Amino acid sequence: MAITFDPATQTFHLQGKASSYIMQLVSPGYLAHVHWGAKVRGTNIGSLLTRRRRCSFSPSTDPNDLSLSLDTLPQEYPAFGGSDFRMPAYQVQTGNGSTVSELLYASHRIYPGKLGLKGLPATYVESESEAESLEITLSDAIIGLNVILTYTIYHDMDAIVRSARFVYEGETPIKLLRALSCSLDLPHAEFEELHLSGTWARERHIERRPLSAGGTVIESRRGSSSHSLNPFIALLSPEADEEHGDVYGFSLVYSGSFLAQAEVDPYGTTRVAMGINPFDFSWLLEPGEQFQTPEAVMVYSAEGLGGMSQTYHRLYRTRLCRGIFRDRHRPILINNWEATYFHFNADKIEALAQEGRKLGLELLVLDDGWFGKRDSDASSLGDWFVDAAKLPGGMADLAERVKAQELAFGLWFEPEMVSPDSELYRAHPDWCLHVPGRRRTEGRKQLVLDFSRRDVREYIVQAISGILTSSPITYVKWDMNRNMTEIGSALLPPDRQRETAHRYMLGLYDVLEQLTAAFPHVLFESCSGGGGRFDPGMLYYMPQTWTSDNTDAVERLKIQYGTSLVYPISTMGAHVSAVPNHQVHRTTPLAMRGHAAMSGNFGYELDLTALGEDDKEEMKRQVALYKELRSLIQFGAFYRLLSPFEGNETAWMFVSEDKKEALVAYFQVLAKPNPPLKKLKLKGLAAGLNYRVTDPDVPEEPAEHWGGDELMGVGLHLPVWKGDFQSRLYRIQVEE
């Protein structure tokens, strides 16, 4: 069994592939955290937890046992107000105004498999034999509150999935002021904290810093997971790198405002917690009601950041992403946005499709501007009917014209928004998030629809469904281009207004569940001004995300490298665009743009009709090569080799499951005079196999022949280049 309970020592032991997670009940029923890390047998498991008396400023809850202070006891789901002065995992306010609560053990159960979370995205199992779950019920008998902590451990992965469910059985309503998904206390503070930060067009850059006394906080208050900070943190041993050292990863399966915090207390221990951001949040619980937190996915690796990433990639690709496209090749597409922006007609789109067919592309995506009177971003969001001025034959006519060019047809939507200049807003001005008497702040000349309302959700589902059933559409790009302001709902009473943001997320998930279930043949891609909502919650409904609006090849090295810390390659949309690049005005070679974009779900976003013949021929070669390598790139194991955050070079590689095939991508941003000769050590190959190494862009060059041990222990010879923005692919195939 992966989960055991020892009544003699009152210990719970969760065992993963190479890790152990241990908890212990401490009289009178506190749930203490004992160990998370390297796998142990549990020979003397009851003696692992140590306690000692501290000063009177860490008071004891038991006058007969002065070593028992909640201020120093490592805990699993701590409260505030009963002698623990560190940040709590939850907080409730009772009818008398008090926020004091205390949870004690009531019961537990262990069962095979994993249950879903009602109304929330979550990891899953396809067989009960894949995982085992533990539910521990903690109770505050004075107020009638039960909190059910759920832990799932996958047998062949070092991932633990946690959440909390609040069940209220009291007599008068109470308010949840804080309800985090996970909390645990680690025994020391010798960690460095790593997170992913940025802004629009510069998402998920890696930042790493030592922990120090007090709190280290990563959060979003924007109503979405945000461009600024991703719902992920990791704690690392100071010496940890890609292959070595202890790493503890925390990732939240949620798309709204979040909090991730590591607090170092005066005694040098670290409390780390994650969940819905308690800022501007509360939830009223009536007697008999429940509240479910999102899921936190915790990964331990003794093999550095690379080991952590391998676990997240495998879990998220196969047991978070769903639907028929989870394991299918993703199509190579052309998106018309940077080719035409709002200025197109059916003939122009058909011409793009004609050129796309010649290049071997598989999908054309019509982006913003096809609906209402949408000639700029100033109007028509919410008016989901075809603009007859641009498409006089309707959407079905255009889809058939694209289909006649042997390309599938896809469409852009931004369903969560409404333009003040729209028929929808004029008919329903109360359907947006707003506070009476306050300004309605606009972003990109649009407001946010109130998805906490059932009538709004019903309209969106009906409108989107009408378009999707009217034409042979096989792909949807679902965009969201602003964050929340004036967060209020016209239908919620005053004591529930602070529930609006979370109710919005529950409403969004409800809409996505309905649409993806009704249209299983449609590949949905999430977008939020690029990567503003690249999070596990969205991946549950949409197996890929537009990684960034910034398509510059140099900047994409950092964006895609940082994203890969948590998210698998099959989730990253990556396109070649025109130069000078529309975001940073940099000019890079088509080869480098292709190599960067081919390191994800490949496509183009430029005017194919304006290209010269040389560019078209090179793009044909890129498309043909990607089709050969697509399975390896999208579903192979991914290894980071050289970091763009540490130097002038970037390298990564993809390895097949059987280790018989690999692809290496190497990039050099700026040229150096008289540079040293360098080698690149590879990863993930079989040391005892012999490999053939070729440059797939120059097939006439003779192959090199290496042993797997040589490629990993000595390395490939790197080229010496003149000129900036250079790149090369190495194709590695086993010699039979």
XYZ file of C-alpha atoms in Angstrom:
736
model
C 0.000 0.000 0.000
C 1.137 3.557 -0.743
C -0.643 4.925 2.355
C -0.554 3.320 5.778
C -1.726 4.292 9.244
C 0.015 2.887 12.329
C -2.360 3.012 15.324
C 0.463 2.377 17.773
C 2.439 5.446 16.743
C -0.546 7.390 15.344
C 1.365 8.029 12.117
C 0.276 8.327 8.516
C 2.901 7.329 5.932
C 2.457 8.177 2.245
C 5.066 6.595 -0.034
C 5.746 7.637 -3.604
C 8.231 6.260 -6.065
C 11.219 7.695 -4.187
C 9.689 9.862 -1.466
C 7.911 9.680 1.857
C 5.362 12.023 3.409
C 4.706 11.419 7.111
C 2.200 12.929 9.557
C 1.520 12.146 13.195
C -1.364 12.757 15.565
C -0.293 14.562 18.731
C -2.553 14.532 21.791
C -5.245 15.824 22.046
C -5.560 15.432 18.265
C -3.315 17.925 16.501
C -2.177 16.814 13.050
C 1.584 17.328 12.911
C 3.849 17.263 9.882
C 6.833 14.952 10.398
C 8.687 14.424 7.116
C 8.536 15.080 3.400
C 11.517 14.100 1.312
C 13.639 11.044 0.655
C 11.832 7.720 0.957
C 12.187 5.996 4.326
C 10.985 2.608 5.527
C 9.579 3.971 8.776
C 11.564 1.700 11.086
C 11.263 4.105 14.011
C 8.540 6.270 12.586
C 6.982 7.178 15.925
C 10.162 8.903 17.111
C 10.784 11.109 14.093
C 8.879 14.082 15.487
C 10.850 16.093 18.059
C 9.494 18.711 20.463
C 11.076 20.969 23.023
C 9.929 23.680 25.369
C 10.420 27.254 24.204
C 9.961 30.518 26.087
C 6.671 31.799 27.497
C 6.132 33.814 24.331
C 5.374 30.474 22.636
C 2.699 29.372 25.106
C 1.666 25.778 25.634
C -1.866 24.514 25.084
C -1.329 21.918 27.843
C -0.141 23.086 31.291
C 1.100 19.558 31.961
C 3.214 19.423 28.791
C 5.138 22.632 28.261
C 6.833 21.180 25.151
C 3.489 21.314 23.333
C 3.169 24.742 21.767
C 1.303 25.272 18.539
C 3.740 28.097 17.861
C 6.505 25.534 17.386
C 4.645 22.320 16.501
C 5.028 21.515 12.776
C 1.461 21.308 11.502
C -0.525 20.243 8.464
C -3.437 22.696 8.545
C -2.858 25.323 11.236
C -5.239 27.888 12.707
C -4.571 31.290 14.247
C -5.528 32.538 17.664
C -4.834 29.529 19.867
C -1.060 29.994 20.414
C 0.274 29.632 16.850
C 1.424 33.078 15.697
C 2.497 32.001 12.228
C 0.325 32.378 9.142
C -2.740 30.126 9.286
C -4.032 27.794 6.605
C -7.604 28.860 7.273
C -9.580 31.417 9.242
C -13.270 31.591 10.075
C -15.393 34.324 11.611
C -18.265 33.159 13.780
C -21.491 34.903 14.631
C -20.003 36.552 17.703
C -17.246 38.123 15.603
C -14.494 35.835 16.890
C -11.919 34.359 14.495
C -10.511 31.799 16.936
C -10.769 28.182 15.843
C -8.997 24.901 16.570
C -9.115 21.702 14.531
C -8.583 18.297 16.132
C -8.497 14.855 14.572
C -11.883 13.133 14.257
C -11.442 10.300 11.734
C -9.760 9.183 8.531
C -10.226 6.842 5.618
C -7.877 5.403 2.999
C -9.168 4.329 -0.403
C -7.819 3.364 -3.841
C -7.835 5.814 -6.710
C -8.787 9.481 -6.580
C -12.062 11.381 -6.495
C -12.773 14.519 -8.519
C -13.549 17.928 -7.042
C -17.065 19.223 -7.632
C -16.991 22.268 -9.877
C -13.194 22.519 -9.941
C -10.462 21.248 -12.254
C -8.294 18.514 -10.767
C -5.839 15.787 -11.608
C -7.429 12.396 -12.126
C -6.816 8.682 -12.503
C -7.937 6.329 -15.252
C -7.638 3.309 -12.973
C -7.932 2.988 -9.203
C -4.627 1.141 -9.237
C -2.730 4.300 -10.234
C -3.048 6.096 -6.928
C -4.237 5.954 -3.358
C -6.002 8.634 -1.353
C -6.297 9.598 2.296
C -9.012 11.736 3.855
C -8.409 13.116 7.344
C -11.346 14.803 9.042
C -10.461 17.529 11.531
C -13.177 19.112 13.644
C -13.867 22.201 15.688
C -16.703 20.844 17.812
C -17.396 24.213 19.442
C -18.548 25.851 16.207
C -19.561 22.708 14.313
C -16.930 22.908 11.588
C -15.334 19.892 9.931
C -12.386 20.237 7.558
C -11.590 17.231 5.390
C -7.999 17.198 4.199
C -7.530 15.022 1.125
C -4.171 13.642 0.024
C -3.571 11.594 -3.120
C -0.265 9.976 -3.988
C 0.456 8.464 -7.391
C 2.259 5.127 -7.108
C 4.891 5.745 -9.762
C 5.420 9.471 -9.219
C 6.667 11.626 -6.369
C 3.626 13.868 -6.481
C 1.178 14.503 -3.662
C -2.097 16.229 -4.479
C -3.810 18.097 -1.637
C -7.047 19.981 -1.046
C -9.384 20.886 1.817
C -13.150 20.723 2.092
C -15.051 22.706 4.734
C -18.283 21.145 5.976
C -20.314 23.347 8.321
C -22.756 21.744 10.741
C -23.299 24.636 13.149
C -26.500 26.508 13.860
C -25.759 30.038 12.646
C -23.834 31.173 9.555
C -20.076 31.603 9.664
C -17.667 33.225 7.225
C -14.549 31.726 5.758
C -11.929 34.476 5.610
C -9.093 32.215 4.495
C -9.178 28.714 2.997
C -5.847 27.585 1.580
C -5.337 24.329 -0.269
C -2.173 23.182 1.481
C 0.133 24.089 4.332
C 3.076 22.308 5.896
C 6.034 23.078 8.129
C 9.536 22.134 7.010
C 12.172 21.602 9.713
C 14.702 24.245 8.635
C 15.090 27.378 6.515
C 18.152 26.459 4.446
C 16.246 26.955 1.219
C 16.222 29.166 -1.808
C 12.857 30.128 -3.218
C 12.192 30.012 -6.965
C 9.209 31.420 -8.816
C 8.131 32.551 -12.294
C 7.511 36.271 -12.823
C 7.052 38.775 -15.614
C 4.443 40.867 -17.385
C 2.630 40.930 -20.701
C 5.033 39.804 -23.475
C 7.635 38.787 -20.882
C 6.042 35.922 -18.986
C 7.459 33.280 -16.634
C 11.026 34.449 -16.190
C 12.879 32.516 -13.509
C 13.723 34.280 -10.240
C 15.604 32.621 -7.400
C 16.486 34.037 -3.974
C 17.384 32.811 -0.486
C 14.733 32.618 2.194
C 15.141 34.925 5.159
C 13.270 35.659 8.369
C 9.661 36.613 7.733
C 7.486 35.924 4.725
C 8.278 35.440 1.067
C 5.041 36.014 -0.830
C 4.060 35.207 -4.416
C 0.504 36.221 -5.264
C -2.016 37.578 -7.723
C -4.796 40.006 -6.815
C -5.830 40.463 -10.450
C -8.703 37.985 -10.617
C -6.587 35.660 -12.758
C -3.370 33.729 -12.280
C -1.744 36.595 -14.256
C 1.239 37.431 -16.429
C 2.991 38.812 -13.356
C 3.369 35.739 -11.155
C 2.521 32.133 -11.956
C 0.736 29.968 -9.327
C 3.910 28.012 -8.626
C 6.820 28.180 -6.213
C 9.682 25.837 -5.405
C 11.937 25.593 -2.371
C 15.432 24.348 -3.201
C 18.507 23.346 -1.284
C 21.130 26.063 -1.956
C 23.273 23.727 -4.077
C 20.359 22.458 -6.164
C 20.635 22.744 -9.948
C 19.057 20.985 -12.901
C 20.252 17.504 -11.911
C 21.170 17.589 -8.235
C 19.762 18.669 -4.901
C 16.443 18.625 -3.085
C 13.562 20.509 -4.675
C 10.034 20.944 -3.307
C 7.542 22.184 -5.902
C 4.078 23.646 -5.245
C 1.625 24.248 -8.104
C -2.009 25.348 -7.770
C -4.738 23.994 -10.066
C -6.611 27.294 -10.155
C -6.959 30.216 -12.560
C -7.931 33.074 -10.232
C -6.188 35.191 -7.614
C -3.807 33.030 -5.586
C -1.334 33.144 -2.714
C 1.870 31.162 -2.260
C 3.911 31.983 0.815
C 6.984 30.711 2.634
C 7.404 31.998 6.176
C 10.574 31.550 8.215
C 9.835 31.679 11.938
C 12.168 32.745 14.779
C 13.281 29.147 15.298
C 14.447 28.676 11.715
C 11.621 26.493 10.425
C 9.688 27.191 7.231
C 5.932 27.191 6.791
C 4.876 27.032 3.155
C 1.267 27.366 2.038
C -0.723 27.887 -1.145
C -4.308 28.504 -2.184
C -6.955 31.078 -3.076
C -5.709 34.545 -2.167
C -7.452 35.586 1.064
C -7.152 39.230 0.008
C -10.671 40.534 -0.661
C -12.077 37.021 -0.212
C -14.716 35.654 2.113
C -17.316 32.918 1.815
C -20.519 32.672 3.804
C -21.293 29.165 5.039
C -24.865 28.504 6.031
C -25.623 25.450 8.180
C -25.233 22.315 6.050
C -23.150 24.025 3.351
C -19.674 23.088 2.131
C -16.721 24.847 0.533
C -14.088 23.065 -1.555
C -10.624 24.525 -2.089
C -8.715 24.039 -5.339
C -6.042 21.390 -5.583
C -2.355 21.939 -4.823
C 0.127 19.606 -6.514
C 3.306 19.099 -4.493
C 6.335 17.442 -6.074
C 9.543 16.354 -4.346
C 12.718 15.709 -6.315
C 16.167 14.677 -5.107
C 17.367 15.145 -8.685
C 17.147 18.901 -8.937
C 14.807 21.050 -10.970
C 14.966 18.658 -13.887
C 13.585 15.825 -11.790
C 10.789 18.058 -10.502
C 9.884 19.155 -14.034
C 9.795 15.582 -15.315
C 7.160 14.730 -12.694
C 5.018 17.793 -13.393
C 5.247 17.203 -17.145
C 4.171 13.605 -16.911
C 1.368 14.260 -14.433
C -0.043 17.332 -16.139
C 0.179 15.975 -19.674
C -1.448 12.618 -18.914
C -3.553 13.153 -15.783
C -4.614 16.812 -15.911
C -5.111 17.508 -19.610
C -8.134 15.627 -20.930
C -10.006 14.815 -24.106
C -9.133 13.312 -27.442
C -6.377 15.851 -28.119
C -4.412 14.945 -25.003
C -2.506 12.245 -26.882
C -2.989 13.482 -30.443
C -0.534 15.390 -32.611
C -1.310 19.100 -32.460
C -1.873 20.668 -35.897
C 0.596 23.063 -37.546
C -1.371 26.266 -38.012
C -1.392 29.681 -39.614
C -3.030 32.457 -37.580
C -4.035 35.586 -39.476
C -3.616 38.074 -36.596
C -0.208 39.559 -37.375
C -0.903 39.145 -41.090
C -4.079 41.257 -41.178
C -5.067 42.390 -37.678
C -8.696 43.609 -38.009
C -8.443 44.334 -41.727
C -9.438 41.272 -43.729
C -12.156 39.773 -45.866
C -13.003 36.268 -46.994
C -10.766 36.502 -50.056
C -7.749 37.482 -47.958
C -8.295 34.594 -45.541
C -8.758 32.168 -48.432
C -5.501 33.414 -49.961
C -3.689 32.683 -46.689
C -5.176 29.189 -46.746
C -4.008 28.655 -50.323
C -0.438 29.561 -49.396
C -0.700 27.476 -46.240
C -1.662 24.399 -48.253
C 1.415 24.818 -50.435
C 3.604 24.900 -47.329
C 1.996 21.794 -45.817
C 0.112 23.554 -43.018
C -2.885 21.848 -41.442
C -5.055 24.512 -39.810
C -6.042 28.141 -40.423
C -7.181 30.186 -37.439
C -9.272 33.321 -37.978
C -8.431 35.651 -35.121
C -10.126 38.777 -33.743
C -12.408 40.916 -35.914
C -14.918 38.522 -37.511
C -17.982 39.412 -35.404
C -20.313 42.343 -34.718
C -18.838 45.574 -36.097
C -15.327 44.789 -34.938
C -12.960 46.967 -36.956
C -10.841 47.814 -33.910
C -10.677 46.804 -30.261
C -13.200 49.538 -29.386
C -16.428 47.615 -29.941
C -18.536 44.475 -30.343
C -17.220 42.032 -27.722
C -20.298 40.087 -26.672
C -21.959 40.354 -30.099
C -21.152 36.846 -31.251
C -22.622 37.005 -34.742
C -20.737 37.174 -38.030
C -19.845 40.567 -39.536
C -21.554 40.375 -42.938
C -19.484 43.277 -44.259
C -16.283 41.245 -43.941
C -17.761 37.799 -44.504
C -20.845 38.267 -46.719
C -21.143 34.541 -47.259
C -21.141 33.870 -43.534
C -18.850 31.736 -41.429
C -19.904 28.466 -43.037
C -18.901 29.792 -46.482
C -15.448 30.840 -45.249
C -14.920 27.564 -43.411
C -15.745 25.622 -46.565
C -13.371 27.783 -48.629
C -10.597 27.041 -46.159
C -11.523 23.370 -46.076
C -11.313 23.273 -49.877
C -7.630 24.180 -49.450
C -7.230 21.030 -47.323
C -6.836 22.988 -44.086
C -8.970 22.662 -40.992
C -10.629 25.851 -39.752
C -10.352 27.501 -36.333
C -11.784 30.609 -34.719
C -10.877 33.175 -32.042
C -13.292 34.141 -29.261
C -13.103 36.361 -26.205
C -16.260 35.203 -24.418
C -15.539 36.570 -20.932
C -15.583 40.203 -22.047
C -18.057 42.822 -23.232
C -17.479 46.106 -25.035
C -19.454 49.120 -23.772
C -20.053 49.767 -27.470
C -21.972 46.554 -28.148
C -25.521 45.390 -28.529
C -25.058 43.075 -25.555
C -23.954 45.847 -23.187
C -26.710 48.207 -24.311
C -29.251 45.474 -23.587
C -27.680 44.263 -20.313
C -25.461 46.919 -18.679
C -25.691 45.068 -15.356
C -24.107 41.897 -16.797
C -20.541 43.097 -16.201
C -18.602 43.107 -12.966
C -19.313 46.462 -11.324
C -20.006 48.275 -8.063
C -23.018 50.637 -8.006
C -22.025 54.280 -8.069
C -18.419 53.533 -8.987
C -16.561 54.076 -12.259
C -16.452 51.057 -14.556
C -12.747 50.912 -15.321
C -12.018 49.783 -18.862
C -9.018 47.840 -20.138
C -8.557 47.519 -23.892
C -11.920 49.332 -24.097
C -13.726 46.391 -22.535
C -15.361 45.233 -19.306
C -15.521 41.795 -17.688
C -18.759 39.846 -17.892
C -20.039 38.543 -14.572
C -19.611 34.795 -14.944
C -20.922 34.279 -11.418
C -24.379 34.848 -12.956
C -26.229 31.911 -14.454
C -27.973 34.075 -17.084
C -24.626 35.375 -18.351
C -23.211 31.861 -18.557
C -26.295 30.580 -20.379
C -25.997 33.355 -22.952
C -22.313 32.654 -23.575
C -22.804 28.899 -23.920
C -25.698 29.459 -26.327
C -23.873 32.068 -28.407
C -20.616 30.106 -28.719
C -22.460 26.863 -29.391
C -24.399 28.550 -32.192
C -21.201 29.525 -33.986
C -19.525 26.148 -33.429
C -22.511 24.242 -34.813
C -22.882 26.548 -37.822
C -19.557 25.668 -39.440
C -16.936 22.896 -39.559
C -14.792 24.456 -36.812
C -12.173 22.189 -35.216
C -10.163 24.674 -33.137
C -11.022 27.521 -30.744
C -8.623 30.108 -29.378
C -10.236 31.315 -26.125
C -8.785 34.716 -25.212
C -9.095 36.968 -22.130
C -7.481 40.384 -22.386
C -7.826 42.216 -19.097
C -7.850 41.716 -15.332
C -10.708 42.353 -12.930
C -11.578 45.734 -11.430
C -14.659 46.850 -9.472
C -15.245 43.233 -8.493
C -18.922 43.112 -7.627
C -22.046 41.323 -8.816
C -25.522 42.789 -9.194
C -27.098 39.522 -8.041
C -25.147 38.850 -4.839
C -26.235 40.265 -1.471
C -23.852 42.524 0.491
C -22.554 39.743 2.747
C -21.548 37.676 -0.297
C -19.920 40.360 -2.468
C -16.411 39.165 -1.560
C -17.333 35.786 -3.042
C -17.642 37.319 -6.525
C -14.132 36.626 -7.837
C -14.168 32.958 -6.837
C -17.748 32.517 -8.016
C -16.572 33.967 -11.333
C -13.939 31.234 -11.594
C -16.469 28.539 -10.724
C -18.748 29.988 -13.386
C -15.962 30.017 -15.964
C -15.132 26.397 -15.199
C -18.836 25.543 -15.582
C -18.940 27.173 -19.026
C -15.744 25.449 -20.126
C -17.020 22.077 -18.918
C -20.239 22.492 -20.889
C -18.562 23.607 -24.105
C -15.704 21.115 -24.123
C -18.144 18.298 -23.376
C -20.518 19.425 -26.139
C -17.724 19.831 -28.710
C -15.162 17.101 -28.010
C -13.896 17.287 -31.614
C -12.750 20.905 -31.094
C -9.205 21.599 -29.918
C -9.482 24.457 -27.422
C -6.442 26.661 -26.786
C -6.398 29.025 -23.823
C -5.045 32.545 -24.173
C -4.956 35.659 -22.002
C -3.022 38.305 -23.855
C -0.674 35.396 -24.436
C 0.388 33.790 -21.165
C -1.692 35.726 -18.622
C -3.575 32.620 -17.560
C -1.093 29.827 -18.237
C -2.041 27.677 -15.276
C -3.069 24.089 -14.456
C -6.709 25.064 -14.004
C -7.090 26.065 -17.648
C -5.148 23.025 -18.873
C -7.841 20.776 -17.415
C -10.243 22.116 -20.059
C -7.832 23.198 -22.795
C -4.725 21.055 -23.366
C -2.630 23.917 -24.710
C -2.093 27.632 -24.085
C -0.807 30.469 -26.235
C 2.476 30.903 -24.401
C 2.994 34.611 -25.043
C 1.930 37.358 -27.419
C 5.653 37.981 -27.823
C 6.830 35.851 -30.759
C 10.380 37.223 -30.867
C 12.702 34.210 -31.032
C 15.217 35.620 -28.527
C 12.639 36.494 -25.905
C 10.833 33.192 -26.481
C 13.957 31.339 -25.302
C 13.416 32.690 -21.791
C 9.627 32.431 -21.886
C 9.570 28.817 -23.054
C 12.486 27.785 -20.826
C 10.795 29.239 -17.731
C 7.406 27.783 -18.657
C 8.984 24.333 -18.938
C 9.769 24.280 -15.225
C 6.177 23.196 -14.620
C 4.321 22.795 -17.895
C 4.860 20.106 -20.565
C 5.870 21.023 -24.103
C 2.540 19.794 -25.480
C 0.848 22.693 -23.671
C 2.914 25.491 -25.286
C 1.754 27.259 -28.427
C 4.726 28.719 -30.361
C 4.643 30.535 -33.697
C 7.012 31.997 -36.258
C 6.169 35.637 -36.977
C 7.433 38.297 -39.367
C 10.487 40.475 -38.801
C 11.099 43.054 -37.563
C 9.177 41.431 -34.719
C 5.938 43.267 -33.890
C 6.610 43.291 -30.139
C 10.309 44.214 -29.841
C 11.192 45.140 -33.459
C 14.119 42.720 -33.520
C 15.147 41.002 -36.737
C 16.159 37.362 -36.380
C 16.758 34.717 -39.069
C 13.883 32.510 -40.147
C 15.930 29.491 -39.069
C 16.182 30.681 -35.455
C 12.519 31.664 -35.380
C 11.670 28.213 -36.698
C 13.860 26.343 -34.233
C 12.377 28.255 -31.272
C 8.789 27.740 -32.427
C 9.384 24.084 -33.316
C 10.223 23.577 -29.627
C 6.498 23.786 -28.877
C 3.182 23.390 -30.706
C 4.327 24.804 -34.040
C 2.674 27.396 -36.230
C 3.022 30.658 -38.149
C 1.567 34.111 -37.572
C 2.473 36.272 -40.563
C 1.291 37.155 -44.052
C 2.110 34.115 -46.160
C 1.073 35.952 -49.322
C 3.828 38.559 -48.863
C 6.745 36.127 -48.558
C 9.514 35.593 -51.067
C 10.150 32.203 -52.620
C 13.286 31.552 -50.534
C 11.342 32.022 -47.301
C 8.535 29.798 -48.554
C 10.965 27.026 -49.410
C 12.578 27.220 -45.983
C 9.173 27.168 -44.313
C 8.200 24.085 -46.339
C 11.306 22.369 -44.992
C 10.462 23.450 -41.434
C 6.929 22.096 -41.721
C 8.070 18.780 -43.186
C 10.728 18.377 -40.502
C 8.307 19.205 -37.694
C 5.894 16.580 -38.948
C 8.700 14.022 -38.691
C 9.643 15.128 -35.183
C 6.232 16.117 -33.815
C 5.671 13.059 -31.612
C 9.121 13.395 -30.110
C 8.741 17.120 -29.389
C 5.193 17.106 -28.098
C 5.319 13.901 -26.072
C 8.994 13.109 -25.411
C 10.865 13.756 -22.167
C 12.197 17.318 -22.048
C 15.605 18.257 -20.658
C 17.009 21.745 -20.153
C 20.727 21.954 -20.995
C 21.770 25.639 -21.034
C 19.783 28.446 -19.431
C 19.102 31.757 -21.209
C 18.935 33.327 -17.741
C 22.582 32.472 -17.100
C 24.345 33.319 -20.336
C 24.370 33.995 -24.046
C 23.388 30.454 -25.016
C 20.312 28.288 -24.635
C 19.935 24.569 -25.238
C 17.302 21.940 -24.571
C 16.473 18.496 -25.849
C 13.667 16.005 -26.329
C 14.125 12.257 -25.775
C 11.766 9.444 -26.759
C 10.497 7.088 -24.084
C 12.624 4.220 -25.382
C 15.690 6.530 -25.584
C 16.239 5.589 -29.225
C 15.631 9.059 -30.601
C 16.374 12.595 -29.459
C 16.429 16.156 -30.749
C 18.703 18.913 -29.435
C 18.078 22.628 -30.076
C 21.002 24.995 -29.474
C 20.812 28.797 -29.693
C 23.425 31.547 -29.491
C 22.062 35.076 -29.156
C 25.129 37.275 -29.794
C 28.355 36.509 -31.608
C 31.672 36.617 -29.757
C 35.083 37.378 -31.246
C 37.608 34.556 -31.152
C 35.408 32.413 -28.871
C 36.518 29.304 -26.977
C 35.690 25.854 -28.298
C 32.779 24.377 -26.383
C 30.970 21.088 -25.935
C 27.387 20.455 -24.924
C 26.705 17.537 -22.582
C 23.385 15.830 -23.265
C 20.928 14.119 -20.924
C 18.411 11.309 -20.924
C 20.078 8.984 -23.435
C 21.027 5.351 -22.867
C 24.727 5.160 -21.993
C 25.130 1.740 -23.618
C 23.550 2.600 -26.970
C 25.313 4.007 -30.020
C 23.798 6.989 -31.790
C 23.915 8.646 -35.193
C 23.961 12.479 -35.007
C 22.874 14.598 -37.982
C 21.842 18.182 -38.735
C 18.262 17.816 -40.043
C 18.499 21.198 -41.773
C 21.572 20.060 -43.740
C 20.835 16.400 -44.605
C 23.731 16.202 -47.046
C 26.297 16.621 -44.265
C 27.844 13.329 -43.096
C 26.584 11.895 -39.826
C 28.656 11.703 -36.664
C 28.674 8.526 -34.587
C 28.782 8.587 -30.792
C 28.045 6.402 -27.817
C 25.361 7.551 -25.446
C 27.966 7.662 -22.680
C 30.129 9.983 -24.798
C 27.254 12.303 -25.659
C 26.317 12.633 -21.982
C 29.780 12.478 -20.435
C 31.842 14.393 -23.005
C 29.339 16.196 -25.202
C 28.658 17.411 -28.714
C 31.049 19.794 -30.433
C 29.356 23.192 -30.662
C 29.786 25.332 -33.780
C 31.734 28.580 -33.952
C 29.539 31.182 -35.622
C 29.924 34.664 -36.972
C 26.858 36.836 -36.685
C 24.151 37.204 -34.072
C 21.027 35.075 -33.562
C 22.286 31.650 -34.575
C 20.740 28.237 -33.925
C 21.139 24.596 -34.825
C 19.252 21.338 -34.408
C 20.918 17.987 -33.745
C 18.915 14.900 -34.607
C 20.029 11.825 -32.676
C 18.943 8.337 -33.686
C 20.041 4.987 -32.353
C 22.180 2.854 -34.640
C 20.520 -0.501 -35.084
